[in-house]
PDB file of C-alpha atoms in Angstrom:
ATOM      1  CA  MET A   1     -73.937 224.611 389.329  1.00  0.00           C
ATOM      2  CA  ALA A   2     -76.691 224.648 386.336  1.00  0.00           C
ATOM      3  CA  MET A   3     -77.364 220.833 386.775  1.00  0.00           C
ATOM      4  CA  ALA A   4     -78.361 221.101 390.349  1.00  0.00           C
ATOM      5  CA  GLN A   5     -81.184 223.549 389.803  1.00  0.00           C
ATOM      6  CA  MET A   6     -81.973 221.011 386.897  1.00  0.00           C
ATOM      7  CA  PRO A   7     -86.078 220.471 386.666  1.00  0.00           C
ATOM      8  CA  PHE A   8     -86.725 217.494 387.292  1.00  0.00           C
ATOM      9  CA  ILE A   9     -89.275 217.104 384.573  1.00  0.00           C
ATOM     10  CA  GLN A  10     -88.048 216.776 380.527  1.00  0.00           C
ATOM     11  CA  GLY A  11     -90.582 216.653 378.060  1.00  0.00           C
ATOM     12  CA  HIS A  12     -89.820 214.251 375.179  1.00  0.00           C
ATOM     13  CA  ARG A  13     -89.716 214.870 371.445  1.00  0.00           C
ATOM     14  CA  GLY A  14     -91.767 218.085 373.372  1.00  0.00           C
ATOM     15  CA  PHE A  15     -95.044 216.847 374.422  1.00  0.00           C
ATOM     16  CA  ARG A  16     -95.610 213.598 372.261  1.00  0.00           C
ATOM     17  CA  GLY A  17     -97.836 212.082 374.532  1.00  0.00           C
ATOM     18  CA  LEU A  18    -100.682 214.937 373.117  1.00  0.00           C
ATOM     19  CA  TYR A  19     -98.884 217.102 370.514  1.00  0.00           C
ATOM     20  CA  PRO A  20     -97.246 215.984 366.834  1.00  0.00           C
ATOM     21  CA  GLU A  21     -93.886 215.283 368.257  1.00  0.00           C
ATOM     22  CA  ASN A  22     -90.769 217.241 367.847  1.00  0.00           C
ATOM     23  CA  THR A  23     -92.976 220.199 366.440  1.00  0.00           C
ATOM     24  CA  ILE A  24     -93.870 223.826 367.494  1.00  0.00           C
ATOM     25  CA  PRO A  25     -97.475 222.819 368.706  1.00  0.00           C
ATOM     26  CA  ALA A  26     -95.620 219.995 370.827  1.00  0.00           C
ATOM     27  CA  PHE A  27     -92.832 222.624 372.442  1.00  0.00           C
ATOM     28  CA  GLU A  28     -95.422 225.403 373.033  1.00  0.00           C
ATOM     29  CA  HIS A  29     -97.469 222.955 374.810  1.00  0.00           C
ATOM     30  CA  ALA A  30     -94.854 221.855 376.799  1.00  0.00           C
ATOM     31  CA  LEU A  31     -93.805 225.274 378.021  1.00  0.00           C
ATOM     32  CA  GLN A  32     -96.953 226.288 378.823  1.00  0.00           C
ATOM     33  CA  ALA A  33     -97.523 222.804 381.055  1.00  0.00           C
ATOM     34  CA  GLY A  34     -94.644 223.919 383.065  1.00  0.00           C
ATOM     35  CA  VAL A  35     -91.732 221.905 381.126  1.00  0.00           C
ATOM     36  CA  GLN A  36     -88.812 223.804 381.720  1.00  0.00           C
ATOM     37  CA  VAL A  37     -86.522 221.188 379.500  1.00  0.00           C
ATOM     38  CA  LEU A  38     -87.596 220.533 376.078  1.00  0.00           C
ATOM     39  CA  GLU A  39     -86.092 217.077 374.995  1.00  0.00           C
ATOM     40  CA  MET A  40     -85.611 216.899 371.243  1.00  0.00           C
ATOM     41  CA  ASP A  41     -83.497 215.460 368.014  1.00  0.00           C
ATOM     42  CA  VAL A  42     -81.420 216.382 365.709  1.00  0.00           C
ATOM     43  CA  CYS A  43     -80.898 215.721 361.672  1.00  0.00           C
ATOM     44  CA  ILE A  44     -79.329 217.859 358.791  1.00  0.00           C
ATOM     45  CA  SER A  45     -80.875 218.796 355.507  1.00  0.00           C
ATOM     46  CA  ALA A  46     -79.449 218.520 351.819  1.00  0.00           C
ATOM     47  CA  ASP A  47     -79.128 222.130 351.855  1.00  0.00           C
ATOM     48  CA  GLY A  48     -76.988 221.909 355.544  1.00  0.00           C
ATOM     49  CA  GLN A  49     -79.587 223.245 358.232  1.00  0.00           C
ATOM     50  CA  VAL A  50     -80.583 221.797 361.551  1.00  0.00           C
ATOM     51  CA  VAL A  51     -83.734 220.235 361.392  1.00  0.00           C
ATOM     52  CA  VAL A  52     -85.377 218.727 364.280  1.00  0.00           C
ATOM     53  CA  SER A  53     -86.759 214.981 363.534  1.00  0.00           C
ATOM     54  CA  HIS A  54     -86.247 211.870 365.624  1.00  0.00           C
ATOM     55  CA  GLU A  55     -85.383 210.114 362.227  1.00  0.00           C
ATOM     56  CA  PRO A  56     -83.533 210.940 359.365  1.00  0.00           C
ATOM     57  CA  TYR A  57     -86.440 210.103 356.847  1.00  0.00           C
ATOM     58  CA  MET A  58     -90.213 210.655 356.953  1.00  0.00           C
ATOM     59  CA  ASN A  59     -91.874 208.157 359.479  1.00  0.00           C
ATOM     60  CA  SER A  60     -94.812 206.239 358.165  1.00  0.00           C
ATOM     61  CA  LEU A  61     -96.263 206.389 361.606  1.00  0.00           C
ATOM     62  CA  TYR A  62     -97.758 209.716 361.396  1.00  0.00           C
ATOM     63  CA  SER A  63     -96.430 211.802 358.236  1.00  0.00           C
ATOM     64  CA  SER A  64     -98.024 212.938 355.121  1.00  0.00           C
ATOM     65  CA  LYS A  65     -96.698 213.481 351.425  1.00  0.00           C
ATOM     66  CA  PRO A  66     -96.749 217.450 350.184  1.00  0.00           C
ATOM     67  CA  ASP A  67    -100.297 216.006 348.223  1.00  0.00           C
ATOM     68  CA  GLY A  68    -101.776 214.793 351.678  1.00  0.00           C
ATOM     69  CA  GLN A  69    -101.238 211.016 350.796  1.00  0.00           C
ATOM     70  CA  PRO A  70     -99.668 209.100 353.963  1.00  0.00           C
ATOM     71  CA  VAL A  71     -95.962 208.395 353.726  1.00  0.00           C
ATOM     72  CA  THR A  72     -96.122 204.058 353.283  1.00  0.00           C
ATOM     73  CA  LYS A  73     -93.656 202.017 355.052  1.00  0.00           C
ATOM     74  CA  GLU A  74     -92.075 200.897 352.189  1.00  0.00           C
ATOM     75  CA  GLU A  75     -91.225 204.752 350.743  1.00  0.00           C
ATOM     76  CA  GLU A  76     -89.872 205.806 354.548  1.00  0.00           C
ATOM     77  CA  LYS A  77     -85.863 205.634 353.488  1.00  0.00           C
ATOM     78  CA  LYS A  78     -86.724 207.123 349.877  1.00  0.00           C
ATOM     79  CA  PHE A  79     -87.122 210.573 351.801  1.00  0.00           C
ATOM     80  CA  ASN A  80     -84.281 210.828 352.814  1.00  0.00           C
ATOM     81  CA  LEU A  81     -84.287 214.572 355.248  1.00  0.00           C
ATOM     82  CA  PHE A  82     -79.951 214.470 354.179  1.00  0.00           C
ATOM     83  CA  GLN A  83     -80.926 214.440 350.782  1.00  0.00           C
ATOM     84  CA  MET A  84     -83.785 216.589 350.769  1.00  0.00           C
ATOM     85  CA  THR A  85     -83.864 220.548 350.879  1.00  0.00           C
ATOM     86  CA  TYR A  86     -85.523 222.103 353.740  1.00  0.00           C
ATOM     87  CA  GLU A  87     -87.778 223.555 351.555  1.00  0.00           C
ATOM     88  CA  ASN A  88     -89.120 220.251 350.596  1.00  0.00           C
ATOM     89  CA  ILE A  89     -89.254 218.828 354.186  1.00  0.00           C
ATOM     90  CA  LYS A  90     -91.540 221.534 355.399  1.00  0.00           C
ATOM     91  CA  GLN A  91     -93.906 220.674 352.467  1.00  0.00           C
ATOM     92  CA  PHE A  92     -94.653 217.173 354.333  1.00  0.00           C
ATOM     93  CA  ASP A  93     -97.287 217.268 357.208  1.00  0.00           C
ATOM     94  CA  THR A  94     -96.454 215.424 360.731  1.00  0.00           C
ATOM     95  CA  GLY A  95     -98.987 215.894 362.607  1.00  0.00           C
ATOM     96  CA  LYS A  96    -102.532 215.703 360.663  1.00  0.00           C
ATOM     97  CA  ARG A  97    -102.591 212.348 360.929  1.00  0.00           C
ATOM     98  CA  GLY A  98    -101.750 211.912 364.282  1.00  0.00           C
ATOM     99  CA  ASN A  99    -100.372 209.284 365.592  1.00  0.00           C
ATOM    100  CA  ALA A 100    -101.340 205.522 366.448  1.00  0.00           C
ATOM    101  CA  SER A 101     -99.150 204.516 369.114  1.00  0.00           C
ATOM    102  CA  PHE A 102     -99.932 208.063 371.299  1.00  0.00           C
ATOM    103  CA  PRO A 103    -103.794 207.306 371.179  1.00  0.00           C
ATOM    104  CA  GLU A 104    -103.857 210.490 373.287  1.00  0.00           C
ATOM    105  CA  GLN A 105    -102.479 212.795 371.019  1.00  0.00           C
ATOM    106  CA  HIS A 106    -103.917 215.928 369.196  1.00  0.00           C
ATOM    107  CA  ALA A 107    -104.051 215.521 365.351  1.00  0.00           C
ATOM    108  CA  MET A 108    -103.571 218.933 363.899  1.00  0.00           C
ATOM    109  CA  ALA A 109    -101.320 220.253 361.154  1.00  0.00           C
ATOM    110  CA  ALA A 110     -97.429 220.304 361.912  1.00  0.00           C
ATOM    111  CA  HIS A 111     -94.204 220.045 359.867  1.00  0.00           C
ATOM    112  CA  LYS A 112     -90.458 219.602 361.042  1.00  0.00           C
ATOM    113  CA  PRO A 113     -89.305 223.004 362.132  1.00  0.00           C
ATOM    114  CA  LEU A 114     -85.530 224.029 362.272  1.00  0.00           C
ATOM    115  CA  LEU A 115     -83.447 224.555 365.733  1.00  0.00           C
ATOM    116  CA  SER A 116     -83.549 227.911 365.783  1.00  0.00           C
ATOM    117  CA  GLU A 117     -87.354 228.412 365.185  1.00  0.00           C
ATOM    118  CA  VAL A 118     -87.895 225.596 368.529  1.00  0.00           C
ATOM    119  CA  LEU A 119     -84.894 227.979 370.408  1.00  0.00           C
ATOM    120  CA  ALA A 120     -86.089 230.797 369.622  1.00  0.00           C
ATOM    121  CA  LEU A 121     -89.531 229.937 370.585  1.00  0.00           C
ATOM    122  CA  GLY A 122     -88.148 229.008 374.448  1.00  0.00           C
ATOM    123  CA  GLU A 123     -85.891 231.797 374.737  1.00  0.00           C
ATOM    124  CA  ALA A 124     -89.000 233.848 373.696  1.00  0.00           C
ATOM    125  CA  PHE A 125     -90.885 232.387 376.680  1.00  0.00           C
ATOM    126  CA  ARG A 126     -87.516 232.762 379.278  1.00  0.00           C
ATOM    127  CA  LYS A 127     -87.802 236.225 378.147  1.00  0.00           C
ATOM    128  CA  LYS A 128     -91.434 236.513 379.037  1.00  0.00           C
ATOM    129  CA  TYR A 129     -92.154 234.538 381.865  1.00  0.00           C
ATOM    130  CA  LYS A 130     -88.588 235.340 383.620  1.00  0.00           C
ATOM    131  CA  GLN A 131     -88.278 231.103 383.604  1.00  0.00           C
ATOM    132  CA  ASN A 132     -85.103 229.050 383.275  1.00  0.00           C
ATOM    133  CA  ILE A 133     -85.598 226.970 379.897  1.00  0.00           C
ATOM    134  CA  TYR A 134     -83.296 223.856 379.224  1.00  0.00           C
ATOM    135  CA  TYR A 135     -82.533 222.607 375.787  1.00  0.00           C
ATOM    136  CA  ASN A 136     -81.597 218.553 375.567  1.00  0.00           C
ATOM    137  CA  ILE A 137     -80.124 217.945 371.901  1.00  0.00           C
ATOM    138  CA  GLU A 138     -79.481 215.078 371.118  1.00  0.00           C
ATOM    139  CA  ILE A 139     -77.899 214.185 367.637  1.00  0.00           C
ATOM    140  CA  LYS A 140     -79.208 211.400 366.052  1.00  0.00           C
ATOM    141  CA  SER A 141     -76.133 209.660 364.923  1.00  0.00           C
ATOM    142  CA  VAL A 142     -75.140 206.342 363.545  1.00  0.00           C
ATOM    143  CA  GLU A 143     -71.773 205.026 362.482  1.00  0.00           C
ATOM    144  CA  ALA A 144     -73.164 203.501 359.296  1.00  0.00           C
ATOM    145  CA  GLU A 145     -75.209 206.289 358.380  1.00  0.00           C
ATOM    146  CA  TYR A 146     -71.989 208.581 358.418  1.00  0.00           C
ATOM    147  CA  GLY A 147     -72.664 210.342 354.827  1.00  0.00           C
ATOM    148  CA  VAL A 148     -75.785 208.535 353.927  1.00  0.00           C
ATOM    149  CA  SER A 149     -78.448 210.090 355.879  1.00  0.00           C
ATOM    150  CA  GLN A 150     -75.815 212.354 357.944  1.00  0.00           C
ATOM    151  CA  PRO A 151     -72.502 214.554 357.773  1.00  0.00           C
ATOM    152  CA  LYS A 152     -69.695 211.998 356.550  1.00  0.00           C
ATOM    153  CA  THR A 153     -67.930 213.183 360.164  1.00  0.00           C
ATOM    154  CA  VAL A 154     -69.129 213.964 363.859  1.00  0.00           C
ATOM    155  CA  GLU A 155     -67.317 216.608 363.718  1.00  0.00           C
ATOM    156  CA  GLU A 156     -69.078 218.370 360.922  1.00  0.00           C
ATOM    157  CA  PHE A 157     -72.603 217.167 361.965  1.00  0.00           C
ATOM    158  CA  SER A 158     -71.492 218.983 365.500  1.00  0.00           C
ATOM    159  CA  GLU A 159     -70.520 221.900 364.361  1.00  0.00           C
ATOM    160  CA  LYS A 160     -73.239 222.501 362.190  1.00  0.00           C
ATOM    161  CA  VAL A 161     -75.285 222.353 365.850  1.00  0.00           C
ATOM    162  CA  TRP A 162     -73.003 224.275 367.326  1.00  0.00           C
ATOM    163  CA  ALA A 163     -73.137 226.877 365.031  1.00  0.00           C
ATOM    164  CA  ILE A 164     -76.837 227.648 365.560  1.00  0.00           C
ATOM    165  CA  ILE A 165     -76.485 226.279 369.276  1.00  0.00           C
ATOM    166  CA  SER A 166     -73.903 229.565 369.941  1.00  0.00           C
ATOM    167  CA  LYS A 167     -76.551 232.073 368.495  1.00  0.00           C
ATOM    168  CA  GLN A 168     -79.183 231.808 370.570  1.00  0.00           C
ATOM    169  CA  VAL A 169     -78.411 230.212 373.963  1.00  0.00           C
ATOM    170  CA  LYS A 170     -76.223 230.434 376.728  1.00  0.00           C
ATOM    171  CA  PRO A 171     -74.450 227.088 377.096  1.00  0.00           C
ATOM    172  CA  GLU A 172     -75.177 226.541 380.384  1.00  0.00           C
ATOM    173  CA  PHE A 173     -78.824 225.754 379.491  1.00  0.00           C
ATOM    174  CA  ILE A 174     -77.865 223.174 376.809  1.00  0.00           C
ATOM    175  CA  ILE A 175     -77.609 219.543 377.243  1.00  0.00           C
ATOM    176  CA  LEU A 176     -76.078 217.510 374.189  1.00  0.00           C
ATOM    177  CA  GLN A 177     -77.050 213.686 374.097  1.00  0.00           C
ATOM    178  CA  SER A 178     -76.192 210.952 371.998  1.00  0.00           C
ATOM    179  CA  PHE A 179     -76.399 207.253 372.144  1.00  0.00           C
ATOM    180  CA  ASP A 180     -73.168 207.854 369.018  1.00  0.00           C
ATOM    181  CA  PHE A 181     -70.356 207.764 371.523  1.00  0.00           C
ATOM    182  CA  GLN A 182     -67.750 209.029 368.747  1.00  0.00           C
ATOM    183  CA  VAL A 183     -70.316 212.675 369.133  1.00  0.00           C
ATOM    184  CA  LEU A 184     -69.598 212.570 372.703  1.00  0.00           C
ATOM    185  CA  LYS A 185     -66.175 212.050 372.526  1.00  0.00           C
ATOM    186  CA  TYR A 186     -65.662 214.781 370.062  1.00  0.00           C
ATOM    187  CA  TRP A 187     -67.868 217.209 371.923  1.00  0.00           C
ATOM    188  CA  ASN A 188     -65.874 216.191 374.901  1.00  0.00           C
ATOM    189  CA  LYS A 189     -62.304 217.027 373.269  1.00  0.00           C
ATOM    190  CA  ALA A 190     -63.621 220.024 371.613  1.00  0.00           C
ATOM    191  CA  MET A 191     -64.786 221.871 375.207  1.00  0.00           C
ATOM    192  CA  LEU A 192     -61.140 220.797 376.613  1.00  0.00           C
ATOM    193  CA  GLU A 193     -59.579 222.541 373.882  1.00  0.00           C
ATOM    194  CA  GLY A 194     -61.571 225.536 374.022  1.00  0.00           C
ATOM    195  CA  LYS A 195     -63.462 225.125 371.263  1.00  0.00           C
ATOM    196  CA  PHE A 196     -67.118 224.526 372.462  1.00  0.00           C
ATOM    197  CA  PRO A 197     -67.747 225.867 376.214  1.00  0.00           C
ATOM    198  CA  SER A 198     -66.937 223.912 378.945  1.00  0.00           C
ATOM    199  CA  GLN A 199     -70.673 224.628 380.729  1.00  0.00           C
ATOM    200  CA  ILE A 200     -72.436 222.209 378.035  1.00  0.00           C
ATOM    201  CA  MET A 201     -73.844 218.818 379.704  1.00  0.00           C
ATOM    202  CA  LEU A 202     -73.048 215.852 377.725  1.00  0.00           C
ATOM    203  CA  SER A 203     -75.151 213.364 378.179  1.00  0.00           C
ATOM    204  CA  ALA A 204     -74.204 209.546 377.435  1.00  0.00           C
ATOM    205  CA  LEU A 205     -77.651 207.697 376.087  1.00  0.00           C
ATOM    206  CA  VAL A 206     -77.432 204.277 376.140  1.00  0.00           C
ATOM    207  CA  SER A 207     -80.015 201.368 376.632  1.00  0.00           C
ATOM    208  CA  ARG A 208     -78.733 198.740 378.937  1.00  0.00           C
ATOM    209  CA  LYS A 209     -75.240 199.311 379.499  1.00  0.00           C
ATOM    210  CA  SER A 210     -74.059 200.040 383.161  1.00  0.00           C
ATOM    211  CA  PRO A 211     -72.748 203.557 384.416  1.00  0.00           C
ATOM    212  CA  GLU A 212     -69.080 202.141 384.983  1.00  0.00           C
ATOM    213  CA  ASN A 213     -68.550 200.804 381.399  1.00  0.00           C
ATOM    214  CA  THR A 214     -70.182 203.979 379.842  1.00  0.00           C
ATOM    215  CA  ILE A 215     -67.419 205.786 381.346  1.00  0.00           C
ATOM    216  CA  LYS A 216     -64.719 203.284 380.418  1.00  0.00           C
ATOM    217  CA  ASP A 217     -66.067 203.460 376.782  1.00  0.00           C
ATOM    218  CA  LEU A 218     -66.294 206.839 376.101  1.00  0.00           C
ATOM    219  CA  GLY A 219     -62.836 207.355 378.461  1.00  0.00           C
ATOM    220  CA  PHE A 220     -64.481 210.126 379.912  1.00  0.00           C
ATOM    221  CA  THR A 221     -67.297 210.637 382.383  1.00  0.00           C
ATOM    222  CA  PRO A 222     -70.277 212.669 381.486  1.00  0.00           C
ATOM    223  CA  ALA A 223     -71.987 214.902 383.443  1.00  0.00           C
ATOM    224  CA  ILE A 224     -75.291 212.596 382.727  1.00  0.00           C
ATOM    225  CA  TYR A 225     -75.748 208.887 382.491  1.00  0.00           C
ATOM    226  CA  SER A 226     -79.461 208.646 380.445  1.00  0.00           C
ATOM    227  CA  PRO A 227     -80.268 204.855 380.280  1.00  0.00           C
ATOM    228  CA  ASN A 228     -83.485 203.620 379.536  1.00  0.00           C
ATOM    229  CA  TYR A 229     -85.592 203.775 382.446  1.00  0.00           C
ATOM    230  CA  GLN A 230     -86.034 200.215 382.518  1.00  0.00           C
ATOM    231  CA  ALA A 231     -82.980 199.256 382.874  1.00  0.00           C
ATOM    232  CA  LEU A 232     -82.234 201.460 386.030  1.00  0.00           C
ATOM    233  CA  SER A 233     -81.187 199.976 389.499  1.00  0.00           C
ATOM    234  CA  SER A 234     -80.405 201.454 392.513  1.00  0.00           C
ATOM    235  CA  GLU A 235     -76.786 200.584 392.536  1.00  0.00           C
ATOM    236  CA  PHE A 236     -76.452 202.438 389.225  1.00  0.00           C
ATOM    237  CA  VAL A 237     -77.782 205.393 390.471  1.00  0.00           C
ATOM    238  CA  VAL A 238     -75.539 205.336 393.727  1.00  0.00           C
ATOM    239  CA  TYR A 239     -73.005 204.440 391.266  1.00  0.00           C
ATOM    240  CA  SER A 240     -73.666 207.479 389.088  1.00  0.00           C
ATOM    241  CA  HIS A 241     -73.709 210.236 391.772  1.00  0.00           C
ATOM    242  CA  LYS A 242     -70.433 208.877 393.559  1.00  0.00           C
ATOM    243  CA  ASN A 243     -68.664 209.430 390.156  1.00  0.00           C
ATOM    244  CA  GLY A 244     -70.272 212.605 389.411  1.00  0.00           C
ATOM    245  CA  MET A 245     -72.927 211.776 386.859  1.00  0.00           C
ATOM    246  CA  LYS A 246     -76.210 213.012 387.480  1.00  0.00           C
ATOM    247  CA  VAL A 247     -78.744 210.093 386.658  1.00  0.00           C
ATOM    248  CA  VAL A 248     -81.842 210.991 383.715  1.00  0.00           C
ATOM    249  CA  PRO A 249     -83.493 208.184 382.592  1.00  0.00           C
ATOM    250  CA  TRP A 250     -85.901 207.883 379.687  1.00  0.00           C
ATOM    251  CA  THR A 251     -88.892 207.207 378.737  1.00  0.00           C
ATOM    252  CA  ALA A 252     -90.920 206.734 381.685  1.00  0.00           C
ATOM    253  CA  ASN A 253     -94.462 207.502 380.712  1.00  0.00           C
ATOM    254  CA  GLU A 254     -96.508 206.416 384.048  1.00  0.00           C
ATOM    255  CA  ALA A 255     -97.160 208.198 386.707  1.00  0.00           C
ATOM    256  CA  GLU A 256     -95.760 205.225 388.962  1.00  0.00           C
ATOM    257  CA  ALA A 257     -93.112 204.940 387.052  1.00  0.00           C
ATOM    258  CA  ILE A 258     -92.165 208.367 387.491  1.00  0.00           C
ATOM    259  CA  ALA A 259     -92.697 208.372 390.944  1.00  0.00           C
ATOM    260  CA  HIS A 260     -90.872 205.356 391.615  1.00  0.00           C
ATOM    261  CA  LEU A 261     -87.734 206.284 389.667  1.00  0.00           C
ATOM    262  CA  ALA A 262     -88.124 209.543 391.792  1.00  0.00           C
ATOM    263  CA  GLU A 263     -87.731 208.028 395.189  1.00  0.00           C
ATOM    264  CA  MET A 264     -84.086 205.954 393.467  1.00  0.00           C
ATOM    265  CA  GLY A 265     -82.936 208.938 393.511  1.00  0.00           C
ATOM    266  CA  VAL A 266     -82.301 210.039 389.756  1.00  0.00           C
ATOM    267  CA  ASP A 267     -81.912 213.508 388.999  1.00  0.00           C
ATOM    268  CA  ALA A 268     -84.766 213.697 386.091  1.00  0.00           C
ATOM    269  CA  VAL A 269     -86.770 212.178 384.084  1.00  0.00           C
ATOM    270  CA  ILE A 270     -87.743 212.337 380.491  1.00  0.00           C
ATOM    271  CA  THR A 271     -91.574 211.575 379.591  1.00  0.00           C
ATOM    272  CA  ASP A 272     -93.885 212.356 376.867  1.00  0.00           C
ATOM    273  CA  TYR A 273     -96.807 212.738 379.547  1.00  0.00           C
ATOM    274  CA  PRO A 274     -95.551 215.850 381.358  1.00  0.00           C
ATOM    275  CA  ASN A 275     -99.060 216.365 382.126  1.00  0.00           C
ATOM    276  CA  ARG A 276     -99.490 212.937 384.535  1.00  0.00           C
ATOM    277  CA  VAL A 277     -97.003 214.288 386.901  1.00  0.00           C
ATOM    278  CA  PRO A 278     -98.030 217.937 387.450  1.00  0.00           C
ATOM    279  CA  GLN A 279     -96.893 217.787 391.081  1.00  0.00           C
ATOM    280  CA  TYR A 280     -93.339 218.645 389.164  1.00  0.00           C
ATOM    281  CA  LEU A 281     -93.800 221.488 386.712  1.00  0.00           C
ATOM    282  CA  LYS A 282     -94.251 224.975 386.811  1.00  0.00           C
ATOM    283  CA  PRO A 283     -97.505 225.985 384.928  1.00  0.00           C
ATOM    284  CA  VAL A 284     -97.449 230.251 384.162  1.00  0.00           C
ATOM    285  CA  HIS A 285    -100.813 230.091 382.840  1.00  0.00           C
TER     286      HIS A 285
END
């Protein structure tokens, strides 16, 4: 039922086009703009905290060390979040330098927040404005990194994430996405066994994989098929809907591309620039 009412726009990493990605300012501004689905990524710190971050390290494009010096490309992997306490992670700035890939992005002091902080922000907003707020949470997992920059097993990673979500948000407002099909298989199994609630929507992230092969490789039909928007065809949309999957492509940033996807019949779009398609938003201010 929740999916039928899901808003069309999902704010990628909050509102990356205009604000530092995966930070409290980005999520705050997305909500103020009328975004009702916050898309984000999570990693795990050395002390077992669930941290909102796209990479399990400090990205040299926009991260600064505690002394204010930029993180260099050579240093990135040295700052492995899985080997850093959250107290240490917080000392790194991820917004002051801006992001050269997003020239419209406001440069401002920011750091990688905890998942619990982002959920608290969204839930406070829900309460204040009586609006449904959804969370599309990506477990950043790569098989080669098991035990290196993430927990050794997808079970441990997943359970840490669920422990945070379960305390703060009703399951029908959660989308759990991953490129790592081992993660999705674990969540599906846990849901079937009643360990995790069945209302959670599982989203299969793929680059170019067809919906047919996505179902085949997963061994079950996820709630959502989430491909690179450039690899999406009308046939894929029709096939997905026929097989009970919603279609949520990533990451379309031009208004024309988003309009074209809407015409194709997709169910939602993940974008860095929610402000470019105000017709799909319901601003509260």
